[in-house]
Amino acid sequence: MDLKAFTSAMLQIAEERGIPQDKVLEIIEMALAAAYKKEYGKKGQIIRAKIDPETGKARFWQVKMVVNKDMIYSQEELEEIKRRKAKGETETKTEEEAGGKKKVRFNEDRHIMLEEAIKVNPQLKPGDEFIIELEPKEEFGRIAAQTAKQVILQRIREAEREVLTSEYRQKEGQIISGVIQRVEGKNVFVDVGKTIAILPREEQIPGEFYRLGQRMRFYCLAVQETPKGPQVILSRAYPKFISRLFEMEVPEISAGTVVIKSIAREPGSRTKIAVASLQEGVDPIGAMVGQRGTRVMAVINELGGEKIDIIQYSEDPEVYIANALAPAKVTEVRIGAKNTALAIVPEDQLSLAIGKEGQNVRLAVKLTGWKIDVRSEKDILKEEESEPKKESPSAEDDVSSKELIQEVEKEETISEQQENKDNEANK
């Protein structure tokens, strides 16, 4: 077998599949070790192989662990384990700690006693590896070759999974493009390049239609490990999908002069975004909208016409809440206890502030984090007029109360004097 040509072919395949060369060499070495063990070794042996990529030559070693008497089970302990198994008892601890090392069942193909090992290398200690170089072999039988093939196929698949998982984990939280491949039930399967991703029903925009072969943008929500390999979960309903779309359209966000502070979204219907400028002279809302609305319209078109309200963020909660209720005009905002606020609007702005089925105020609550109660000026005025007014005490009332206090003090003095006289008479 020409190992050099074989290794070169494997490296080419790995390059096409995006697998690192050092990983491929490791896989080939594992396969060769498995073939050598199958053809020339024993079942319990640990065989390792090393290939020189330049010459294509392979070297083989047998590895044994150095142990002492404290690290191996005694005959009595082995008999006890055997007795428990015969009784059907579950062995809860097959390896016990002994001198910092795990106890093992001694196997001459896998272990070597310390006394024997130090004869070859005096520096070896319990737990170290004892290396025995084996005779190089280049000819392998059909069964050994089949074993090597199975190892290579399995390890290549595992390496591909690792590469895919690593690649798409780096894309989590980013926008990726894909082509609709098929629709099965409520799930949409998307070709995103090296794998097929899934767009679950709960991550789809309500009412959106997906055509086979249609190219769309998606938010890479998560990468999950499955027995069949990594599963990429996509989303078009996630709020950050919109912020990522704006990052692609608005250079000021990439430059760091404009920041998105908060997003509240009801997918397919409406979104509110709070933005702020970190550079004086930059209008954050103008930057997001773009000249003649080109930037915001690009995002709206990607979302199939979803309405987007862009509002100015403020550290002042009163201003922030008033802005969040746009397009309604707010007359006054009163801050209450426990993150509650009362927004007062003109009578003709009440329905606009609340929105259809309460959507506008609901999104404002999500955006600001405040519990907002919207009331009209007329209702507030009626409530204030209906409340009873507390009258302040008059001057006459004040004088009469003083006279009453004086009379009470006078009576207490007379009572004390009479009590003193009675005490003297008794003496």
CSV table of C-alpha atoms in Angstrom, one decimal:
chain,number,residue,atom,x,y,z
A,1,MET,CA,0.0,0.0,0.0
A,2,ASP,CA,1.4,3.4,-1.0
A,3,LEU,CA,0.8,5.4,2.1
A,4,LYS,CA,2.2,8.6,0.6
A,5,ALA,CA,-0.3,8.6,-2.3
A,6,PHE,CA,-3.1,7.5,0.1
A,7,THR,CA,-2.3,10.3,2.5
A,8,SER,CA,-2.1,12.9,-0.3
A,9,ALA,CA,-5.6,11.8,-1.5
A,10,MET,CA,-7.0,12.0,2.0
A,11,LEU,CA,-5.6,15.5,2.4
A,12,GLN,CA,-7.3,16.6,-0.8
A,13,ILE,CA,-10.6,15.2,0.2
A,14,ALA,CA,-10.3,16.9,3.6
A,15,GLU,CA,-9.5,20.2,2.0
A,16,GLU,CA,-12.7,19.9,-0.1
A,17,ARG,CA,-14.7,19.3,3.0
A,18,GLY,CA,-13.0,21.9,5.1
A,19,ILE,CA,-11.3,19.6,7.6
A,20,PRO,CA,-7.9,20.7,8.9
A,21,GLN,CA,-4.9,18.7,7.6
A,22,ASP,CA,-3.6,17.8,11.1
A,23,LYS,CA,-7.0,16.3,11.9
A,24,VAL,CA,-6.9,14.2,8.7
A,25,LEU,CA,-3.4,12.9,9.5
A,26,GLU,CA,-4.6,12.0,13.0
A,27,ILE,CA,-7.6,10.1,11.5
A,28,ILE,CA,-5.2,8.2,9.1
A,29,GLU,CA,-2.9,7.3,11.9
A,30,MET,CA,-5.8,6.0,14.0
A,31,ALA,CA,-7.0,3.9,11.0
A,32,LEU,CA,-3.5,2.4,10.5
A,33,ALA,CA,-3.2,1.6,14.2
A,34,ALA,CA,-6.6,-0.2,14.1
A,35,ALA,CA,-5.5,-2.1,11.0
A,36,TYR,CA,-2.1,-3.1,12.6
A,37,LYS,CA,-3.9,-4.3,15.7
A,38,LYS,CA,-6.4,-6.3,13.7
A,39,GLU,CA,-3.7,-7.9,11.6
A,40,TYR,CA,-0.7,-8.3,13.9
A,41,GLY,CA,-1.7,-7.4,17.4
A,42,LYS,CA,-4.0,-8.7,20.2
A,43,LYS,CA,-7.4,-7.6,21.3
A,44,GLY,CA,-6.4,-5.8,24.6
A,45,GLN,CA,-3.4,-4.0,23.1
A,46,ILE,CA,-3.2,-0.2,22.7
A,47,ILE,CA,-1.5,0.5,19.3
A,48,ARG,CA,-0.5,3.9,18.0
A,49,ALA,CA,0.8,4.9,14.6
A,50,LYS,CA,2.7,8.0,13.3
A,51,ILE,CA,3.0,8.9,9.6
A,52,ASP,CA,5.7,11.1,8.0
A,53,PRO,CA,3.8,13.1,5.4
A,54,GLU,CA,7.0,13.7,3.4
A,55,THR,CA,8.1,10.0,3.0
A,56,GLY,CA,4.7,8.3,3.6
A,57,LYS,CA,6.4,5.9,6.0
A,58,ALA,CA,4.6,4.8,9.2
A,59,ARG,CA,5.9,3.8,12.6
A,60,PHE,CA,4.0,1.8,15.2
A,61,TRP,CA,4.1,1.6,19.0
A,62,GLN,CA,2.4,-0.4,21.7
A,63,VAL,CA,1.5,1.6,24.8
A,64,LYS,CA,1.3,0.2,28.3
A,65,MET,CA,0.5,1.9,31.6
A,66,VAL,CA,3.0,1.7,34.4
A,67,VAL,CA,1.3,0.4,37.6
A,68,ASN,CA,2.4,-0.7,41.1
A,69,LYS,CA,0.7,-3.2,43.5
A,70,ASP,CA,-1.4,-0.4,45.0
A,71,MET,CA,-3.0,0.4,41.7
A,72,ILE,CA,-4.3,-3.1,40.8
A,73,TYR,CA,-7.1,-5.2,42.3
A,74,SER,CA,-6.0,-8.0,44.5
A,75,GLN,CA,-7.3,-11.6,43.9
A,76,GLU,CA,-9.6,-11.2,46.9
A,77,GLU,CA,-11.1,-8.0,45.5
A,78,LEU,CA,-11.6,-9.6,42.1
A,79,GLU,CA,-13.4,-12.6,43.7
A,80,GLU,CA,-15.6,-10.2,45.6
A,81,ILE,CA,-16.6,-8.3,42.4
A,82,LYS,CA,-17.3,-11.6,40.7
A,83,ARG,CA,-19.4,-12.7,43.6
A,84,ARG,CA,-21.5,-9.5,43.5
A,85,LYS,CA,-22.1,-9.9,39.8
A,86,ALA,CA,-23.2,-13.5,40.3
A,87,LYS,CA,-25.8,-12.3,42.8
A,88,GLY,CA,-27.0,-9.7,40.3
A,89,GLU,CA,-25.8,-6.8,42.4
A,90,THR,CA,-24.9,-3.6,40.6
A,91,GLU,CA,-21.2,-2.7,40.8
A,92,THR,CA,-21.3,0.9,41.8
A,93,LYS,CA,-17.5,1.4,41.8
A,94,THR,CA,-15.3,-0.6,39.5
A,95,GLU,CA,-12.3,1.6,40.0
A,96,GLU,CA,-11.1,2.7,43.5
A,97,GLU,CA,-8.8,5.5,44.4
A,98,ALA,CA,-5.5,4.1,45.7
A,99,GLY,CA,-2.6,6.5,46.4
A,100,GLY,CA,-3.9,9.1,44.0
A,101,LYS,CA,-4.2,6.5,41.2
A,102,LYS,CA,-7.2,4.5,40.0
A,103,LYS,CA,-7.3,0.8,40.6
A,104,VAL,CA,-7.4,-1.4,37.5
A,105,ARG,CA,-7.7,-5.0,36.5
A,106,PHE,CA,-4.2,-6.0,35.5
A,107,ASN,CA,-3.8,-7.0,31.9
A,108,GLU,CA,-0.3,-7.8,30.6
A,109,ASP,CA,-1.3,-6.4,27.1
A,110,ARG,CA,-2.2,-3.0,28.6
A,111,HIS,CA,-0.2,-2.7,31.9
A,112,ILE,CA,3.4,-3.2,33.0
A,113,MET,CA,4.6,-3.4,36.6
A,114,LEU,CA,6.8,-0.6,37.8
A,115,GLU,CA,9.6,-3.0,38.7
A,116,GLU,CA,9.8,-4.2,35.0
A,117,ALA,CA,9.4,-0.7,33.5
A,118,ILE,CA,12.3,1.0,35.4
A,119,LYS,CA,14.7,-1.7,34.1
A,120,VAL,CA,14.2,0.0,30.7
A,121,ASN,CA,13.6,3.6,31.8
A,122,PRO,CA,14.5,4.4,35.5
A,123,GLN,CA,12.7,7.7,35.3
A,124,LEU,CA,9.2,6.1,34.8
A,125,LYS,CA,6.6,6.5,37.6
A,126,PRO,CA,3.2,4.8,38.3
A,127,GLY,CA,0.7,6.1,35.8
A,128,ASP,CA,3.2,6.9,33.1
A,129,GLU,CA,3.1,5.4,29.6
A,130,PHE,CA,5.6,2.7,28.7
A,131,ILE,CA,6.3,2.8,24.9
A,132,ILE,CA,7.3,-0.3,23.0
A,133,GLU,CA,8.3,0.3,19.3
A,134,LEU,CA,6.8,-2.3,17.0
A,135,GLU,CA,8.1,-3.7,13.7
A,136,PRO,CA,6.8,-1.6,10.7
A,137,LYS,CA,4.3,-3.2,8.4
A,138,GLU,CA,3.0,-2.2,5.0
A,139,GLU,CA,1.0,-5.2,4.0
A,140,PHE,CA,-2.5,-5.7,5.5
A,141,GLY,CA,-5.2,-8.3,4.9
A,142,ARG,CA,-8.7,-7.6,3.7
A,143,ILE,CA,-10.2,-7.6,7.2
A,144,ALA,CA,-7.6,-5.2,8.5
A,145,ALA,CA,-8.1,-2.9,5.5
A,146,GLN,CA,-11.9,-3.0,6.1
A,147,THR,CA,-11.3,-2.1,9.7
A,148,ALA,CA,-9.2,0.9,8.6
A,149,LYS,CA,-11.8,2.0,6.1
A,150,GLN,CA,-14.5,2.0,8.8
A,151,VAL,CA,-12.4,4.0,11.2
A,152,ILE,CA,-11.6,6.6,8.5
A,153,LEU,CA,-15.3,7.0,7.4
A,154,GLN,CA,-16.5,7.3,11.0
A,155,ARG,CA,-13.7,9.8,12.0
A,156,ILE,CA,-14.2,11.8,8.8
A,157,ARG,CA,-17.9,12.2,9.5
A,158,GLU,CA,-17.2,13.2,13.1
A,159,ALA,CA,-14.6,15.7,11.9
A,160,GLU,CA,-17.1,17.2,9.4
A,161,ARG,CA,-19.6,17.5,12.2
A,162,GLU,CA,-17.1,19.3,14.4
A,163,VAL,CA,-16.2,21.7,11.6
A,164,LEU,CA,-19.8,22.4,10.8
A,165,THR,CA,-20.7,22.9,14.5
A,166,SER,CA,-17.8,25.3,15.0
A,167,GLU,CA,-18.5,27.3,11.9
A,168,TYR,CA,-22.2,27.8,12.6
A,169,ARG,CA,-21.6,28.5,16.3
A,170,GLN,CA,-19.6,31.4,15.2
A,171,LYS,CA,-22.6,32.6,13.2
A,172,GLU,CA,-25.0,32.5,16.1
A,173,GLY,CA,-26.6,35.9,16.5
A,174,GLN,CA,-25.8,36.9,12.9
A,175,ILE,CA,-27.7,37.2,9.6
A,176,ILE,CA,-27.2,34.3,7.2
A,177,SER,CA,-28.7,33.9,3.7
A,178,GLY,CA,-30.3,30.7,2.5
A,179,VAL,CA,-32.6,29.1,-0.1
A,180,ILE,CA,-35.9,27.6,0.8
A,181,GLN,CA,-35.5,23.8,0.0
A,182,ARG,CA,-38.7,22.3,1.2
A,183,VAL,CA,-41.6,22.7,3.5
A,184,GLU,CA,-42.7,19.8,5.7
A,185,GLY,CA,-45.7,20.4,7.9
A,186,LYS,CA,-45.1,23.6,9.9
A,187,ASN,CA,-41.3,23.6,9.5
A,188,VAL,CA,-39.4,25.1,6.6
A,189,PHE,CA,-36.0,23.6,5.6
A,190,VAL,CA,-33.4,26.0,4.3
A,191,ASP,CA,-30.2,25.3,2.4
A,192,VAL,CA,-27.6,27.6,4.1
A,193,GLY,CA,-24.5,26.2,2.3
A,194,LYS,CA,-22.8,23.3,4.0
A,195,THR,CA,-25.9,22.1,5.8
A,196,ILE,CA,-29.7,22.2,5.8
A,197,ALA,CA,-31.1,24.5,8.6
A,198,ILE,CA,-34.6,24.5,10.0
A,199,LEU,CA,-37.0,27.4,10.4
A,200,PRO,CA,-39.6,26.3,13.0
A,201,ARG,CA,-43.2,27.4,13.0
A,202,GLU,CA,-42.7,29.6,16.1
A,203,GLU,CA,-39.8,31.4,14.5
A,204,GLN,CA,-41.7,32.3,11.3
A,205,ILE,CA,-43.4,35.6,10.6
A,206,PRO,CA,-47.2,35.1,10.8
A,207,GLY,CA,-48.8,35.2,7.4
A,208,GLU,CA,-45.4,35.0,5.6
A,209,PHE,CA,-45.4,32.6,2.6
A,210,TYR,CA,-42.2,30.6,1.7
A,211,ARG,CA,-41.7,29.6,-2.0
A,212,LEU,CA,-39.3,26.7,-3.0
A,213,GLY,CA,-36.1,28.2,-4.4
A,214,GLN,CA,-36.7,31.6,-2.8
A,215,ARG,CA,-33.6,33.2,-1.3
A,216,MET,CA,-34.1,34.9,2.0
A,217,ARG,CA,-32.3,36.3,5.0
A,218,PHE,CA,-32.5,34.6,8.4
A,219,TYR,CA,-31.3,35.2,12.0
A,220,CYS,CA,-29.1,32.3,13.2
A,221,LEU,CA,-30.7,31.6,16.5
A,222,ALA,CA,-28.9,28.5,17.8
A,223,VAL,CA,-26.9,25.4,16.8
A,224,GLN,CA,-27.9,22.1,18.4
A,225,GLU,CA,-26.1,18.8,18.5
A,226,THR,CA,-28.1,15.9,17.2
A,227,PRO,CA,-27.2,12.2,16.4
A,228,LYS,CA,-27.3,13.2,12.7
A,229,GLY,CA,-25.0,16.1,13.2
A,230,PRO,CA,-25.4,19.8,14.0
A,231,GLN,CA,-28.9,21.3,13.6
A,232,VAL,CA,-29.0,25.0,12.7
A,233,ILE,CA,-32.1,26.8,14.0
A,234,LEU,CA,-33.1,29.9,12.1
A,235,SER,CA,-35.6,32.7,12.9
A,236,ARG,CA,-37.3,35.6,11.2
A,237,ALA,CA,-39.5,36.5,14.2
A,238,TYR,CA,-36.7,37.2,16.7
A,239,PRO,CA,-36.5,40.9,17.6
A,240,LYS,CA,-32.7,41.0,17.1
A,241,PHE,CA,-33.3,40.0,13.5
A,242,ILE,CA,-34.4,43.6,12.9
A,243,SER,CA,-31.4,45.1,14.7
A,244,ARG,CA,-29.1,43.0,12.5
A,245,LEU,CA,-30.9,44.1,9.3
A,246,PHE,CA,-30.5,47.8,10.3
A,247,GLU,CA,-26.8,47.1,11.0
A,248,MET,CA,-26.4,46.0,7.4
A,249,GLU,CA,-28.3,49.1,6.1
A,250,VAL,CA,-27.0,51.9,8.5
A,251,PRO,CA,-23.3,52.6,8.5
A,252,GLU,CA,-23.6,54.7,11.6
A,253,ILE,CA,-24.5,51.6,13.6
A,254,SER,CA,-21.3,49.8,12.5
A,255,ALA,CA,-19.3,52.9,13.2
A,256,GLY,CA,-20.7,53.1,16.7
A,257,THR,CA,-22.1,56.6,16.4
A,258,VAL,CA,-25.7,55.3,16.6
A,259,VAL,CA,-26.9,52.6,18.9
A,260,ILE,CA,-30.1,50.6,19.2
A,261,LYS,CA,-31.1,50.7,22.9
A,262,SER,CA,-34.2,48.6,22.8
A,263,ILE,CA,-36.6,46.7,20.5
A,264,ALA,CA,-40.2,45.6,21.0
A,265,ARG,CA,-41.7,43.5,18.2
A,266,GLU,CA,-44.9,41.7,17.2
A,267,PRO,CA,-43.7,39.9,14.2
A,268,GLY,CA,-45.5,40.6,10.9
A,269,SER,CA,-47.4,43.5,12.4
A,270,ARG,CA,-45.4,46.2,14.1
A,271,THR,CA,-42.0,47.0,15.7
A,272,LYS,CA,-40.8,49.8,17.9
A,273,ILE,CA,-37.1,50.7,18.1
A,274,ALA,CA,-35.4,53.1,20.5
A,275,VAL,CA,-32.2,54.6,19.2
A,276,ALA,CA,-29.6,57.1,20.6
A,277,SER,CA,-26.7,59.0,19.2
A,278,LEU,CA,-23.2,58.8,20.8
A,279,GLN,CA,-21.8,61.6,18.7
A,280,GLU,CA,-23.0,65.2,18.9
A,281,GLY,CA,-24.6,66.4,15.7
A,282,VAL,CA,-25.8,63.0,14.5
A,283,ASP,CA,-29.5,62.5,14.3
A,284,PRO,CA,-30.1,58.9,15.2
A,285,ILE,CA,-33.7,58.7,13.8
A,286,GLY,CA,-32.5,60.4,10.5
A,287,ALA,CA,-29.7,57.9,10.2
A,288,MET,CA,-32.0,55.0,10.7
A,289,VAL,CA,-34.6,56.3,8.2
A,290,GLY,CA,-32.1,57.3,5.5
A,291,GLN,CA,-32.5,59.7,2.7
A,292,ARG,CA,-36.1,59.6,1.5
A,293,GLY,CA,-36.6,56.6,3.8
A,294,THR,CA,-34.4,54.3,1.7
A,295,ARG,CA,-32.8,52.5,4.7
A,296,VAL,CA,-35.9,51.8,6.7
A,297,MET,CA,-37.8,50.8,3.6
A,298,ALA,CA,-35.1,48.2,2.8
A,299,VAL,CA,-35.8,46.6,6.2
A,300,ILE,CA,-39.5,46.9,5.8
A,301,ASN,CA,-39.4,45.2,2.4
A,302,GLU,CA,-37.3,42.3,3.8
A,303,LEU,CA,-40.0,41.9,6.5
A,304,GLY,CA,-42.8,41.8,4.1
A,305,GLY,CA,-44.3,45.3,5.0
A,306,GLU,CA,-44.0,45.1,8.8
A,307,LYS,CA,-44.5,48.6,10.3
A,308,ILE,CA,-41.5,50.1,12.1
A,309,ASP,CA,-41.6,53.0,14.6
A,310,ILE,CA,-38.2,54.6,15.3
A,311,ILE,CA,-38.2,56.7,18.4
A,312,GLN,CA,-35.6,58.7,20.3
A,313,TYR,CA,-34.2,57.1,23.5
A,314,SER,CA,-33.9,59.2,26.6
A,315,GLU,CA,-32.5,58.6,30.1
A,316,ASP,CA,-35.4,60.7,31.4
A,317,PRO,CA,-38.3,58.2,31.9
A,318,GLU,CA,-40.9,60.8,31.3
A,319,VAL,CA,-39.5,61.8,27.9
A,320,TYR,CA,-38.8,58.2,27.0
A,321,ILE,CA,-42.3,57.0,27.7
A,322,ALA,CA,-43.8,60.0,25.8
A,323,ASN,CA,-41.6,59.1,22.8
A,324,ALA,CA,-42.5,55.4,23.1
A,325,LEU,CA,-46.2,56.2,22.6
A,326,ALA,CA,-45.6,57.8,19.2
A,327,PRO,CA,-47.2,58.5,16.9
A,328,ALA,CA,-49.6,59.8,19.6
A,329,LYS,CA,-48.9,63.1,21.2
A,330,VAL,CA,-48.5,63.0,25.0
A,331,THR,CA,-49.4,66.0,27.1
A,332,GLU,CA,-47.9,64.8,30.4
A,333,VAL,CA,-46.3,61.7,32.0
A,334,ARG,CA,-46.6,61.2,35.7
A,335,ILE,CA,-44.2,58.7,37.3
A,336,GLY,CA,-45.6,56.4,40.0
A,337,ALA,CA,-44.3,53.8,42.3
A,338,LYS,CA,-43.0,50.4,41.3
A,339,ASN,CA,-42.1,51.3,37.7
A,340,THR,CA,-45.6,52.5,36.9
A,341,ALA,CA,-46.4,55.6,34.9
A,342,LEU,CA,-49.5,57.6,33.8
A,343,ALA,CA,-49.5,59.0,30.3
A,344,ILE,CA,-52.0,61.8,29.8
A,345,VAL,CA,-53.0,62.5,26.2
A,346,PRO,CA,-55.6,64.8,24.5
A,347,GLU,CA,-59.0,63.3,23.9
A,348,ASP,CA,-58.5,62.9,20.2
A,349,GLN,CA,-55.1,61.1,20.7
A,350,LEU,CA,-56.4,58.5,23.1
A,351,SER,CA,-57.3,55.8,20.6
A,352,LEU,CA,-54.0,56.4,18.7
A,353,ALA,CA,-52.0,56.1,21.9
A,354,ILE,CA,-53.6,52.8,22.9
A,355,GLY,CA,-53.5,51.5,19.3
A,356,LYS,CA,-55.6,48.8,17.7
A,357,GLU,CA,-56.4,46.1,20.3
A,358,GLY,CA,-53.9,47.9,22.6
A,359,GLN,CA,-50.9,47.2,20.4
A,360,ASN,CA,-49.3,50.7,20.6
A,361,VAL,CA,-49.3,50.9,24.4
A,362,ARG,CA,-48.4,47.2,24.6
A,363,LEU,CA,-45.3,47.7,22.5
A,364,ALA,CA,-44.4,50.8,24.5
A,365,VAL,CA,-44.5,48.8,27.7
A,366,LYS,CA,-42.1,46.2,26.2
A,367,LEU,CA,-39.8,48.9,24.8
A,368,THR,CA,-39.5,50.9,28.0
A,369,GLY,CA,-39.9,48.3,30.7
A,370,TRP,CA,-42.5,50.6,32.4
A,371,LYS,CA,-46.2,49.7,33.2
A,372,ILE,CA,-48.0,52.5,31.4
A,373,ASP,CA,-51.6,53.6,32.0
A,374,VAL,CA,-52.9,55.9,29.2
A,375,ARG,CA,-55.7,58.4,30.1
A,376,SER,CA,-57.2,61.3,28.4
A,377,GLU,CA,-57.0,64.9,29.7
A,378,LYS,CA,-60.8,65.0,30.0
A,379,ASP,CA,-60.9,61.9,32.3
A,380,ILE,CA,-58.1,63.2,34.5
A,381,LEU,CA,-59.9,66.6,34.9
A,382,LYS,CA,-63.2,64.9,35.8
A,383,GLU,CA,-61.4,62.8,38.5
A,384,GLU,CA,-59.7,65.8,40.0
A,385,GLU,CA,-63.0,67.8,40.1
A,386,SER,CA,-64.8,64.9,41.8
A,387,GLU,CA,-62.3,64.6,44.6
A,388,PRO,CA,-63.5,66.3,47.8
A,389,LYS,CA,-61.4,69.3,48.8
A,390,LYS,CA,-59.9,69.5,52.3
A,391,GLU,CA,-60.7,72.8,53.9
A,392,SER,CA,-58.1,74.5,56.1
A,393,PRO,CA,-59.1,75.4,59.7
A,394,SER,CA,-60.5,79.0,60.2
A,395,ALA,CA,-59.1,81.6,62.7
A,396,GLU,CA,-62.2,81.2,64.8
A,397,ASP,CA,-61.8,77.4,65.0
A,398,ASP,CA,-58.2,78.0,66.0
A,399,VAL,CA,-59.2,80.4,68.9
A,400,SER,CA,-61.9,78.1,70.2
A,401,SER,CA,-59.5,75.1,70.2
A,402,LYS,CA,-57.0,77.2,72.3
A,403,GLU,CA,-59.7,78.1,74.8
A,404,LEU,CA,-60.8,74.5,75.1
A,405,ILE,CA,-57.2,73.4,75.9
A,406,GLN,CA,-56.9,76.2,78.5
A,407,GLU,CA,-60.1,75.0,80.3
A,408,VAL,CA,-58.9,71.4,80.3
A,409,GLU,CA,-55.6,72.5,81.9
A,410,LYS,CA,-57.4,74.6,84.5
A,411,GLU,CA,-59.7,71.6,85.5
A,412,GLU,CA,-56.6,69.4,85.9
A,413,THR,CA,-54.9,72.0,88.2
A,414,ILE,CA,-58.1,72.3,90.4
A,415,SER,CA,-58.3,68.5,90.6
A,416,GLU,CA,-54.6,68.2,91.7
A,417,GLN,CA,-55.1,70.9,94.5
A,418,GLN,CA,-58.2,69.1,95.9
A,419,GLU,CA,-56.3,65.7,95.9
A,420,ASN,CA,-53.5,67.3,97.9
A,421,LYS,CA,-56.0,68.7,100.5
A,422,ASP,CA,-57.5,65.3,101.0
A,423,ASN,CA,-54.1,63.7,101.6
A,424,GLU,CA,-53.3,66.3,104.3
A,425,ALA,CA,-56.6,65.7,106.1
A,426,ASN,CA,-56.1,62.0,106.2
A,427,LYS,CA,-52.7,62.5,107.9
